[in-house]
Amino acid sequence: MSQSLILNGVPWFDDDGHAVNAHGACIVEDAGRYHLFGEYKTDDENRFAGFSCYSSPDLVHWRFERLALPPQPDGPLGPNRIGERVKVMRCPATGRYVMFAHADDLGYRDPLIVIAVSDAVNGEYRMVGPLRHHGEPIRRWDMGTFQDIDGTGYLMTHEGDIYRLSDDYLSAEELVASDIAPGGESPAMTRIGDTYVIMFSNKTSWDRNDNYYLSAPSPAGPWTYRGLVAPQGSCTWNSQCSFIFPLTLADGRTVPMYMGDRWSFPHQVSCASQVWLPLHYDDVDDSIGLPDYWPAWDPRTGEPGDLPSGREMAAELDSSALGEEIRLSFSCGERERLAVIGTTDIDGGYAMLTIAEPNGTTVFSSLVDCYSPTPYTGVMFVCPELTAGDYELRLRTTGEASVFYKKDGTRLGSTGTRVRTTAIRLI
Ligand code: GAL
């Protein structure tokens, strides 16, 4: 059953069993398939390792297409650079796919918005260079893109600058709004009827915070602050906005789908995950929001779904020390998946999960992140599908946690290294 549901806040696996490695992502719907572009992270540092492209018929099953933009031999995304928040739009005037991204040095002191192009959505993109406005590169870091229904393309940057792109999308033609969100990062925009909505995160590095939004009758404004995207203190359900995708449901209705990152620095491949939820729209006051968190939901109906109840076994671990572990033997049916149930909190650390055959051969292992600024109890991790058989689960504390620093030196992330699990469930 879980096979048709989007599972929030847990890493996903592609059809080869590898983690879906696409963060700060966007979706491009093309010829009946969804294409997911995102940052192809590593598990130990922040250097640019490429932008990935995955595709899916249903937003649940993902196939790795390629590194749409691999690390470059030189230039803004060459060695010792970072690349973030990749976005792709098909340019209606040229028919080409144009990629936009933030490129920078490792200290975030040389920000540029760069563009790359491809004739096929899932092709390898060719670097064009910095995006320019009046001939000058745009020196901003966090960015997003938005395509209006008439095909006009926009680039949004941190602090809330909005540029209308040229017809070929290869330059920024006009700064239509400026500084609408001082201190705002990771802009994401959509249009609902005749109302434009733009979301921002706050500057908390890889940490989540209460994201907020503004609305306007046009991308040029006037923009009005409208409040938080999700209930105060939920830290946008432990996520940071990246994109709003117009999702067409099976009944033909289109709903704006919020896409946000649950970063896990430095172990972004193993543990960073996504939170995708349909945005609730209230036409009485033209407001949007994410009033509830759905751990699982069906992208065909836009309704929450239940994770299969499955067989459950106690798997109790509560420790902050290094090397505490539990071992548990279990047998599972064909294509069953093992879900770890527990609590994530401000003091959470990383656990190492290993699934081995009775002869000791490891069939799967991954770190599991137990950190979240807003506490959560539920499914913390779901492994890829297993083949029927007997296995041993080993869950071990690592004494390590997600910790990172803001540019001003402020320490952010977990306050401890605690791992708290109560059960495993076979789903
Ligand atoms: C975030 C930003 C991310 C990344 C991170 C690095 O605030 O949204 O894209 O730049 O900071 O600390």
Short mmCIF file of C-alpha atoms and ligand atoms in Angstrom, two decimals:
data_model
loop_
_atom_site.label_atom_id
_atom_site.label_comp_id
_atom_site.label_asym_id
_atom_site.label_seq_id
_atom_site.Cartn_x
_atom_site.Cartn_y
_atom_site.Cartn_z
CA MET A 1 0.00 0.00 0.00
CA SER A 2 2.75 2.44 0.87
CA GLN A 3 3.83 2.06 -2.74
CA SER A 4 1.31 4.64 -3.93
CA LEU A 5 1.90 7.17 -1.15
CA ILE A 6 4.39 9.99 -0.75
CA LEU A 7 6.19 9.38 2.56
CA ASN A 8 7.29 12.64 4.13
CA GLY A 9 10.46 13.26 6.10
CA VAL A 10 12.15 9.94 5.32
CA PRO A 11 14.73 9.31 2.60
CA TRP A 12 13.34 7.81 -0.60
CA PHE A 13 15.01 5.16 -2.72
CA ASP A 14 15.11 4.96 -6.50
CA ASP A 15 14.36 1.83 -8.51
CA ASP A 16 18.00 0.74 -8.04
CA GLY A 17 17.70 0.99 -4.25
CA HIS A 18 19.87 4.11 -4.00
CA ALA A 19 18.78 7.16 -2.03
CA VAL A 20 16.96 9.71 -4.18
CA ASN A 21 19.68 12.34 -4.05
CA ALA A 22 17.97 15.55 -5.21
CA HIS A 23 17.72 18.39 -2.69
CA GLY A 24 16.74 22.04 -2.92
CA ALA A 25 14.65 20.54 -5.69
CA CYS A 26 12.05 21.40 -8.32
CA ILE A 27 9.75 19.36 -10.56
CA VAL A 28 9.22 19.75 -14.32
CA GLU A 29 6.27 17.86 -15.80
CA ASP A 30 7.06 16.82 -19.33
CA ALA A 31 5.42 14.31 -21.69
CA GLY A 32 3.49 12.62 -18.89
CA ARG A 33 6.45 12.20 -16.53
CA TYR A 34 7.57 14.17 -13.54
CA HIS A 35 11.22 15.20 -13.63
CA LEU A 36 12.84 15.97 -10.30
CA PHE A 37 15.98 18.13 -10.37
CA GLY A 38 18.02 18.71 -7.24
CA GLU A 39 21.38 19.00 -5.55
CA TYR A 40 23.31 15.74 -5.73
CA LYS A 41 24.82 15.82 -2.27
CA THR A 42 27.65 13.88 -0.66
CA ASP A 43 27.61 12.49 2.86
CA ASP A 44 30.59 14.35 4.25
CA GLU A 45 31.00 17.82 2.77
CA ASN A 46 29.31 20.58 0.81
CA ARG A 47 31.40 20.72 -2.39
CA PHE A 48 29.44 20.70 -5.67
CA ALA A 49 28.89 17.10 -6.78
CA GLY A 50 26.41 17.80 -9.57
CA PHE A 51 22.72 18.40 -10.11
CA SER A 52 20.68 15.25 -10.54
CA CYS A 53 17.62 14.45 -12.63
CA TYR A 54 15.18 11.68 -11.65
CA SER A 55 11.89 10.87 -13.34
CA SER A 56 8.66 9.31 -12.18
CA PRO A 57 5.19 8.49 -13.51
CA ASP A 58 3.55 9.09 -10.11
CA LEU A 59 5.81 11.16 -7.77
CA VAL A 60 6.40 7.98 -5.74
CA HIS A 61 8.59 5.69 -7.88
CA TRP A 62 11.78 7.38 -9.07
CA ARG A 63 14.30 6.46 -11.76
CA PHE A 64 17.72 8.08 -11.82
CA GLU A 65 18.10 9.69 -15.26
CA ARG A 66 21.57 11.24 -15.00
CA LEU A 67 23.62 14.00 -13.49
CA ALA A 68 21.94 16.74 -15.50
CA LEU A 69 24.90 18.99 -14.71
CA PRO A 70 28.01 17.17 -13.50
CA PRO A 71 30.87 18.98 -11.73
CA GLN A 72 32.55 21.20 -14.32
CA PRO A 73 36.28 21.20 -15.13
CA ASP A 74 36.42 24.94 -14.40
CA GLY A 75 34.20 27.98 -14.03
CA PRO A 76 31.49 28.84 -11.50
CA LEU A 77 30.65 25.16 -10.86
CA GLY A 78 34.21 23.88 -11.23
CA PRO A 79 36.44 22.49 -8.45
CA ASN A 80 36.04 23.87 -4.92
CA ARG A 81 32.68 25.46 -5.60
CA ILE A 82 29.19 24.86 -4.29
CA GLY A 83 26.01 24.55 -6.37
CA GLU A 84 22.58 24.89 -4.82
CA ARG A 85 18.83 25.25 -5.40
CA VAL A 86 18.77 24.12 -9.02
CA LYS A 87 15.59 24.97 -10.94
CA VAL A 88 14.62 24.08 -14.52
CA MET A 89 11.97 25.58 -16.80
CA ARG A 90 11.10 24.86 -20.42
CA CYS A 91 11.34 28.13 -22.32
CA PRO A 92 8.22 28.45 -24.52
CA ALA A 93 9.97 30.83 -26.98
CA THR A 94 12.89 28.51 -27.78
CA GLY A 95 11.58 25.11 -26.69
CA ARG A 96 14.82 24.61 -24.74
CA TYR A 97 15.12 23.67 -21.11
CA VAL A 98 16.93 26.27 -19.06
CA MET A 99 18.55 25.43 -15.72
CA PHE A 100 19.15 28.09 -13.06
CA ALA A 101 21.26 27.58 -9.93
CA HIS A 102 23.24 29.28 -7.22
CA ALA A 103 27.01 28.87 -7.65
CA ASP A 104 29.48 30.05 -5.02
CA ASP A 105 32.86 29.50 -3.41
CA LEU A 106 33.08 27.23 -0.39
CA GLY A 107 32.67 30.16 2.00
CA TYR A 108 29.60 31.59 0.21
CA ARG A 109 31.57 34.76 -0.65
CA ASP A 110 31.30 34.66 -4.47
CA PRO A 111 27.60 34.19 -5.16
CA LEU A 112 26.35 33.97 -8.74
CA ILE A 113 23.20 32.73 -10.42
CA VAL A 114 24.27 30.52 -13.32
CA ILE A 115 22.34 29.16 -16.30
CA ALA A 116 22.75 25.99 -18.36
CA VAL A 117 20.68 24.70 -21.29
CA SER A 118 19.55 21.41 -22.83
CA ASP A 119 17.31 20.42 -25.74
CA ALA A 120 15.87 17.48 -23.77
CA VAL A 121 14.48 17.71 -20.27
CA ASN A 122 16.59 14.75 -19.13
CA GLY A 123 19.65 15.57 -21.24
CA GLU A 124 23.03 16.79 -20.04
CA TYR A 125 22.84 20.54 -19.58
CA ARG A 126 25.53 22.79 -21.09
CA MET A 127 26.80 25.58 -18.87
CA VAL A 128 26.16 29.01 -20.36
CA GLY A 129 27.52 31.17 -17.52
CA PRO A 130 26.24 33.77 -15.07
CA LEU A 131 22.72 35.13 -15.46
CA ARG A 132 23.04 38.85 -16.12
CA HIS A 133 20.85 41.89 -15.61
CA HIS A 134 21.91 44.95 -17.64
CA GLY A 135 25.09 43.06 -18.44
CA GLU A 136 26.05 42.51 -14.77
CA PRO A 137 25.96 39.12 -13.02
CA ILE A 138 23.28 38.87 -10.32
CA ARG A 139 25.24 38.49 -7.06
CA ARG A 140 22.71 36.60 -4.96
CA TRP A 141 22.70 33.15 -3.41
CA ASP A 142 19.35 31.51 -2.56
CA MET A 143 17.07 31.61 -5.58
CA GLY A 144 13.96 30.15 -7.12
CA THR A 145 12.12 30.37 -10.42
CA PHE A 146 8.50 30.75 -11.40
CA GLN A 147 6.77 30.32 -14.76
CA ASP A 148 3.52 32.22 -15.20
CA ILE A 149 0.61 30.75 -17.19
CA ASP A 150 1.49 32.95 -20.20
CA GLY A 151 5.03 31.47 -20.18
CA THR A 152 6.76 34.52 -18.68
CA GLY A 153 9.67 33.36 -16.54
CA TYR A 154 10.78 34.93 -13.26
CA LEU A 155 13.81 34.59 -11.02
CA MET A 156 13.39 35.26 -7.30
CA THR A 157 16.34 35.76 -4.96
CA HIS A 158 16.95 35.90 -1.23
CA GLU A 159 15.89 39.21 0.39
CA GLY A 160 13.03 39.22 -2.10
CA ASP A 161 14.16 40.55 -5.45
CA ILE A 162 12.05 39.40 -8.42
CA TYR A 163 13.35 39.62 -11.98
CA ARG A 164 11.34 39.07 -15.14
CA LEU A 165 13.41 36.99 -17.54
CA SER A 166 13.95 37.74 -21.23
CA ASP A 167 11.86 35.75 -23.73
CA ASP A 168 14.72 33.24 -24.21
CA TYR A 169 15.16 32.98 -20.39
CA LEU A 170 18.91 33.62 -20.81
CA SER A 171 19.02 37.03 -19.15
CA ALA A 172 17.13 38.98 -16.50
CA GLU A 173 15.20 41.69 -18.31
CA GLU A 174 13.67 43.72 -15.53
CA LEU A 175 13.82 43.92 -11.74
CA VAL A 176 10.06 44.05 -11.13
CA ALA A 177 10.11 43.94 -7.31
CA SER A 178 12.92 44.50 -4.88
CA ASP A 179 13.69 43.74 -1.24
CA ILE A 180 10.20 42.47 -0.45
CA ALA A 181 11.50 40.03 2.19
CA PRO A 182 14.60 41.34 4.00
CA GLY A 183 16.34 38.36 5.64
CA GLY A 184 14.31 35.92 3.55
CA GLU A 185 15.88 32.91 1.83
CA SER A 186 14.86 30.04 -0.47
CA PRO A 187 12.07 31.86 -2.36
CA ALA A 188 9.28 29.77 -3.93
CA MET A 189 6.41 31.28 -5.90
CA THR A 190 3.08 30.15 -7.33
CA ARG A 191 -0.09 31.62 -8.76
CA ILE A 192 -3.54 30.73 -7.47
CA GLY A 193 -6.23 32.27 -9.67
CA ASP A 194 -5.18 35.90 -9.96
CA THR A 195 -3.17 35.91 -6.74
CA TYR A 196 0.59 35.44 -6.69
CA VAL A 197 2.07 33.87 -3.57
CA ILE A 198 5.75 33.85 -2.61
CA MET A 199 7.27 31.98 0.33
CA PHE A 200 10.53 32.53 2.14
CA SER A 201 12.57 30.78 4.79
CA ASN A 202 14.62 32.63 7.42
CA LYS A 203 18.41 32.63 7.55
CA THR A 204 19.10 29.60 9.71
CA SER A 205 21.57 27.78 7.44
CA TRP A 206 20.56 24.08 7.18
CA ASP A 207 18.07 24.43 10.00
CA ARG A 208 14.32 24.59 9.60
CA ASN A 209 12.30 27.57 10.75
CA ASP A 210 8.81 29.02 10.46
CA ASN A 211 8.59 29.95 6.77
CA TYR A 212 6.25 32.78 5.79
CA TYR A 213 4.53 34.10 2.70
CA LEU A 214 3.41 37.24 0.92
CA SER A 215 0.77 37.72 -1.75
CA ALA A 216 0.25 40.20 -4.59
CA PRO A 217 -1.97 40.80 -7.64
CA SER A 218 1.12 40.67 -9.89
CA PRO A 219 4.79 39.56 -9.60
CA ALA A 220 5.57 43.30 -9.58
CA GLY A 221 3.49 43.69 -6.42
CA PRO A 222 2.41 45.35 -4.32
CA TRP A 223 3.40 42.46 -2.01
CA THR A 224 1.66 42.07 1.34
CA TYR A 225 2.98 39.98 4.23
CA ARG A 226 0.38 37.28 4.99
CA GLY A 227 1.80 35.22 7.85
CA LEU A 228 3.32 31.81 8.42
CA VAL A 229 2.98 28.88 6.02
CA ALA A 230 2.44 26.32 8.82
CA PRO A 231 1.50 26.58 12.53
CA GLN A 232 3.92 28.65 14.60
CA GLY A 233 6.66 26.53 16.18
CA SER A 234 6.24 23.65 13.72
CA CYS A 235 9.28 24.93 11.80
CA THR A 236 7.16 24.46 8.65
CA TRP A 237 6.70 20.84 9.74
CA ASN A 238 10.47 20.54 10.06
CA SER A 239 11.27 21.74 6.54
CA GLN A 240 12.54 24.68 4.51
CA CYS A 241 10.64 25.66 1.33
CA SER A 242 12.22 24.95 -2.04
CA PHE A 243 9.49 24.95 -4.71
CA ILE A 244 5.74 24.99 -5.28
CA PHE A 245 4.60 22.53 -7.95
CA PRO A 246 1.13 22.77 -9.55
CA LEU A 247 -0.02 19.17 -9.07
CA THR A 248 -2.89 17.90 -11.20
CA LEU A 249 -4.91 15.32 -9.29
CA ALA A 250 -6.67 12.31 -10.84
CA ASP A 251 -9.98 14.22 -10.89
CA GLY A 252 -8.43 17.03 -12.93
CA ARG A 253 -8.16 19.59 -10.13
CA THR A 254 -4.81 21.35 -9.79
CA VAL A 255 -3.45 22.04 -6.31
CA PRO A 256 -0.23 23.84 -5.38
CA MET A 257 2.13 21.29 -3.82
CA TYR A 258 4.57 22.62 -1.24
CA MET A 259 8.06 21.13 -1.52
CA GLY A 260 10.53 21.61 1.31
CA ASP A 261 13.87 20.23 2.48
CA ARG A 262 14.58 18.54 5.75
CA TRP A 263 18.34 19.01 5.55
CA SER A 264 20.71 16.82 7.53
CA PHE A 265 24.16 18.37 7.37
CA PRO A 266 26.69 16.81 6.84
CA HIS A 267 24.99 13.48 6.02
CA GLN A 268 22.72 14.85 3.31
CA VAL A 269 22.67 11.76 1.04
CA SER A 270 21.73 9.33 3.79
CA CYS A 271 19.46 11.50 5.85
CA ALA A 272 18.24 14.69 4.16
CA SER A 273 14.64 14.16 3.13
CA GLN A 274 11.72 16.02 1.65
CA VAL A 275 8.39 17.25 2.92
CA TRP A 276 5.80 17.55 0.16
CA LEU A 277 2.23 18.55 1.02
CA PRO A 278 -0.73 20.00 -0.87
CA LEU A 279 -1.14 23.64 0.15
CA HIS A 280 -4.52 24.38 1.59
CA TYR A 281 -6.12 27.39 -0.12
CA ASP A 282 -8.92 29.39 1.45
CA ASP A 283 -10.76 31.47 -1.16
CA VAL A 284 -12.57 33.53 1.48
CA ASP A 285 -9.43 35.46 2.39
CA ASP A 286 -7.11 34.22 -0.36
CA SER A 287 -4.86 32.59 2.24
CA ILE A 288 -2.71 29.49 1.91
CA GLY A 289 -1.23 27.19 4.50
CA LEU A 290 -0.18 23.78 5.72
CA PRO A 291 -2.48 23.35 8.73
CA ASP A 292 -1.67 19.65 9.24
CA TYR A 293 1.32 17.39 8.81
CA TRP A 294 0.64 14.23 6.85
CA PRO A 295 3.35 11.56 7.22
CA ALA A 296 1.90 9.89 4.11
CA TRP A 297 -0.48 11.02 1.37
CA ASP A 298 -1.74 10.07 -2.04
CA PRO A 299 -0.70 12.38 -4.90
CA ARG A 300 -3.61 11.10 -7.02
CA THR A 301 -6.27 12.30 -4.57
CA GLY A 302 -4.40 14.97 -2.58
CA GLU A 303 -5.66 13.21 0.58
CA PRO A 304 -3.73 11.79 3.54
CA GLY A 305 -3.10 8.05 3.49
CA ASP A 306 -2.37 5.54 6.22
CA LEU A 307 0.94 3.82 6.36
CA PRO A 308 0.19 0.09 6.29
CA SER A 309 -0.14 -1.13 9.87
CA GLY A 310 2.07 -4.18 9.26
CA ARG A 311 3.75 -6.42 11.82
CA GLU A 312 5.35 -4.48 14.63
CA MET A 313 8.12 -5.53 17.00
CA ALA A 314 9.52 -3.70 20.00
CA ALA A 315 12.93 -2.18 19.26
CA GLU A 316 13.67 0.04 22.23
CA LEU A 317 16.75 2.17 22.26
CA ASP A 318 17.19 5.40 24.22
CA SER A 319 20.77 6.53 24.57
CA SER A 320 23.11 9.40 23.80
CA ALA A 321 26.28 7.38 24.41
CA LEU A 322 28.41 6.08 21.56
CA GLY A 323 28.07 2.43 20.55
CA GLU A 324 24.87 1.42 22.38
CA GLU A 325 23.02 -1.04 20.20
CA ILE A 326 20.06 -3.33 19.84
CA ARG A 327 19.87 -6.38 17.62
CA LEU A 328 16.66 -7.95 16.44
CA SER A 329 15.96 -10.94 14.22
CA PHE A 330 13.02 -10.69 11.87
CA SER A 331 11.69 -12.32 8.75
CA CYS A 332 9.90 -10.48 6.02
CA GLY A 333 7.86 -11.20 2.91
CA GLU A 334 8.76 -10.27 -0.65
CA ARG A 335 9.08 -6.50 -1.18
CA GLU A 336 8.36 -5.67 2.45
CA ARG A 337 10.11 -2.65 3.94
CA LEU A 338 11.29 -2.09 7.46
CA ALA A 339 10.12 1.13 9.13
CA VAL A 340 11.76 2.48 12.28
CA ILE A 341 9.40 4.14 14.76
CA GLY A 342 10.70 6.56 17.35
CA THR A 343 11.05 10.18 18.39
CA THR A 344 13.14 12.91 16.82
CA ASP A 345 13.89 16.00 18.91
CA ILE A 346 16.21 19.00 19.38
CA ASP A 347 18.81 16.76 21.09
CA GLY A 348 18.71 13.95 18.50
CA GLY A 349 21.82 12.36 17.01
CA TYR A 350 22.52 9.89 14.23
CA ALA A 351 21.91 6.14 14.57
CA MET A 352 23.49 3.55 12.27
CA LEU A 353 20.97 1.02 10.96
CA THR A 354 22.23 -2.22 9.43
CA ILE A 355 20.18 -5.07 7.98
CA ALA A 356 22.12 -8.30 7.52
CA GLU A 357 21.42 -11.84 6.37
CA PRO A 358 21.83 -14.64 8.96
CA ASN A 359 25.32 -15.35 7.55
CA GLY A 360 26.32 -11.79 8.40
CA THR A 361 26.21 -10.33 4.88
CA THR A 362 24.98 -6.75 5.07
CA VAL A 363 22.13 -6.11 2.64
CA PHE A 364 21.46 -2.53 3.64
CA SER A 365 22.90 0.08 5.95
CA SER A 366 22.26 3.76 6.49
CA LEU A 367 22.51 6.50 9.03
CA VAL A 368 19.19 7.58 10.54
CA ASP A 369 18.78 11.18 11.70
CA CYS A 370 17.02 11.59 15.06
CA TYR A 371 17.30 15.40 15.14
CA SER A 372 14.41 17.80 14.63
CA PRO A 373 13.94 21.25 16.17
CA THR A 374 10.24 20.45 16.58
CA PRO A 375 9.68 17.06 18.28
CA TYR A 376 8.08 14.32 16.23
CA THR A 377 7.03 10.78 17.08
CA GLY A 378 6.33 8.37 14.27
CA VAL A 379 8.11 6.75 11.36
CA MET A 380 11.71 7.99 11.25
CA PHE A 381 13.10 5.82 8.50
CA VAL A 382 11.91 3.31 5.89
CA CYS A 383 14.41 1.04 4.16
CA PRO A 384 14.17 -0.01 0.47
CA GLU A 385 12.14 -3.13 -0.41
CA LEU A 386 13.68 -6.37 0.89
CA THR A 387 13.50 -9.81 -0.65
CA ALA A 388 11.65 -12.43 1.41
CA GLY A 389 13.85 -13.99 4.06
CA ASP A 390 15.35 -13.89 7.54
CA TYR A 391 17.39 -10.91 8.63
CA GLU A 392 19.02 -9.30 11.62
CA LEU A 393 18.52 -5.63 12.34
CA ARG A 394 21.23 -3.77 14.19
CA LEU A 395 20.60 -0.25 15.41
CA ARG A 396 23.54 1.51 16.99
CA THR A 397 24.13 4.98 18.41
CA THR A 398 26.96 6.90 16.75
CA GLY A 399 27.52 9.66 19.33
CA GLU A 400 27.31 12.09 16.42
CA ALA A 401 24.70 14.68 15.48
CA SER A 402 23.79 17.21 12.81
CA VAL A 403 25.58 20.41 13.86
CA PHE A 404 26.50 23.38 11.68
CA TYR A 405 27.41 27.04 11.99
CA LYS A 406 25.97 30.23 10.56
CA LYS A 407 28.27 32.73 8.87
CA ASP A 408 28.38 34.78 12.10
CA GLY A 409 29.63 31.69 13.97
CA THR A 410 26.34 30.83 15.69
CA ARG A 411 26.12 27.10 16.38
CA LEU A 412 22.92 25.52 15.04
CA GLY A 413 21.53 22.03 14.89
CA SER A 414 21.28 19.39 17.58
CA THR A 415 22.02 19.97 21.26
CA GLY A 416 22.82 16.29 21.90
CA THR A 417 23.35 12.88 20.33
CA ARG A 418 20.25 11.04 21.57
CA VAL A 419 18.71 8.14 19.67
CA ARG A 420 15.18 7.13 20.68
CA THR A 421 13.37 4.29 18.98
CA THR A 422 10.46 2.19 20.21
CA ALA A 423 9.62 -0.28 17.44
CA ILE A 424 10.13 -1.53 13.94
CA ARG A 425 7.26 -2.22 11.60
CA LEU A 426 7.27 -4.32 8.46
CA ILE A 427 5.20 -2.59 5.81
C1 GAL B 1 20.44 27.79 3.72
C2 GAL B 1 20.13 27.88 2.27
C3 GAL B 1 20.69 26.64 1.62
C4 GAL B 1 22.18 26.58 1.92
C5 GAL B 1 22.43 26.64 3.39
C6 GAL B 1 23.91 26.67 3.72
O1 GAL B 1 19.90 28.85 4.43
O2 GAL B 1 18.76 27.98 2.06
O3 GAL B 1 20.43 26.67 0.26
O4 GAL B 1 22.80 27.67 1.30
O5 GAL B 1 21.82 27.80 3.93
O6 GAL B 1 24.17 27.03 5.04
#
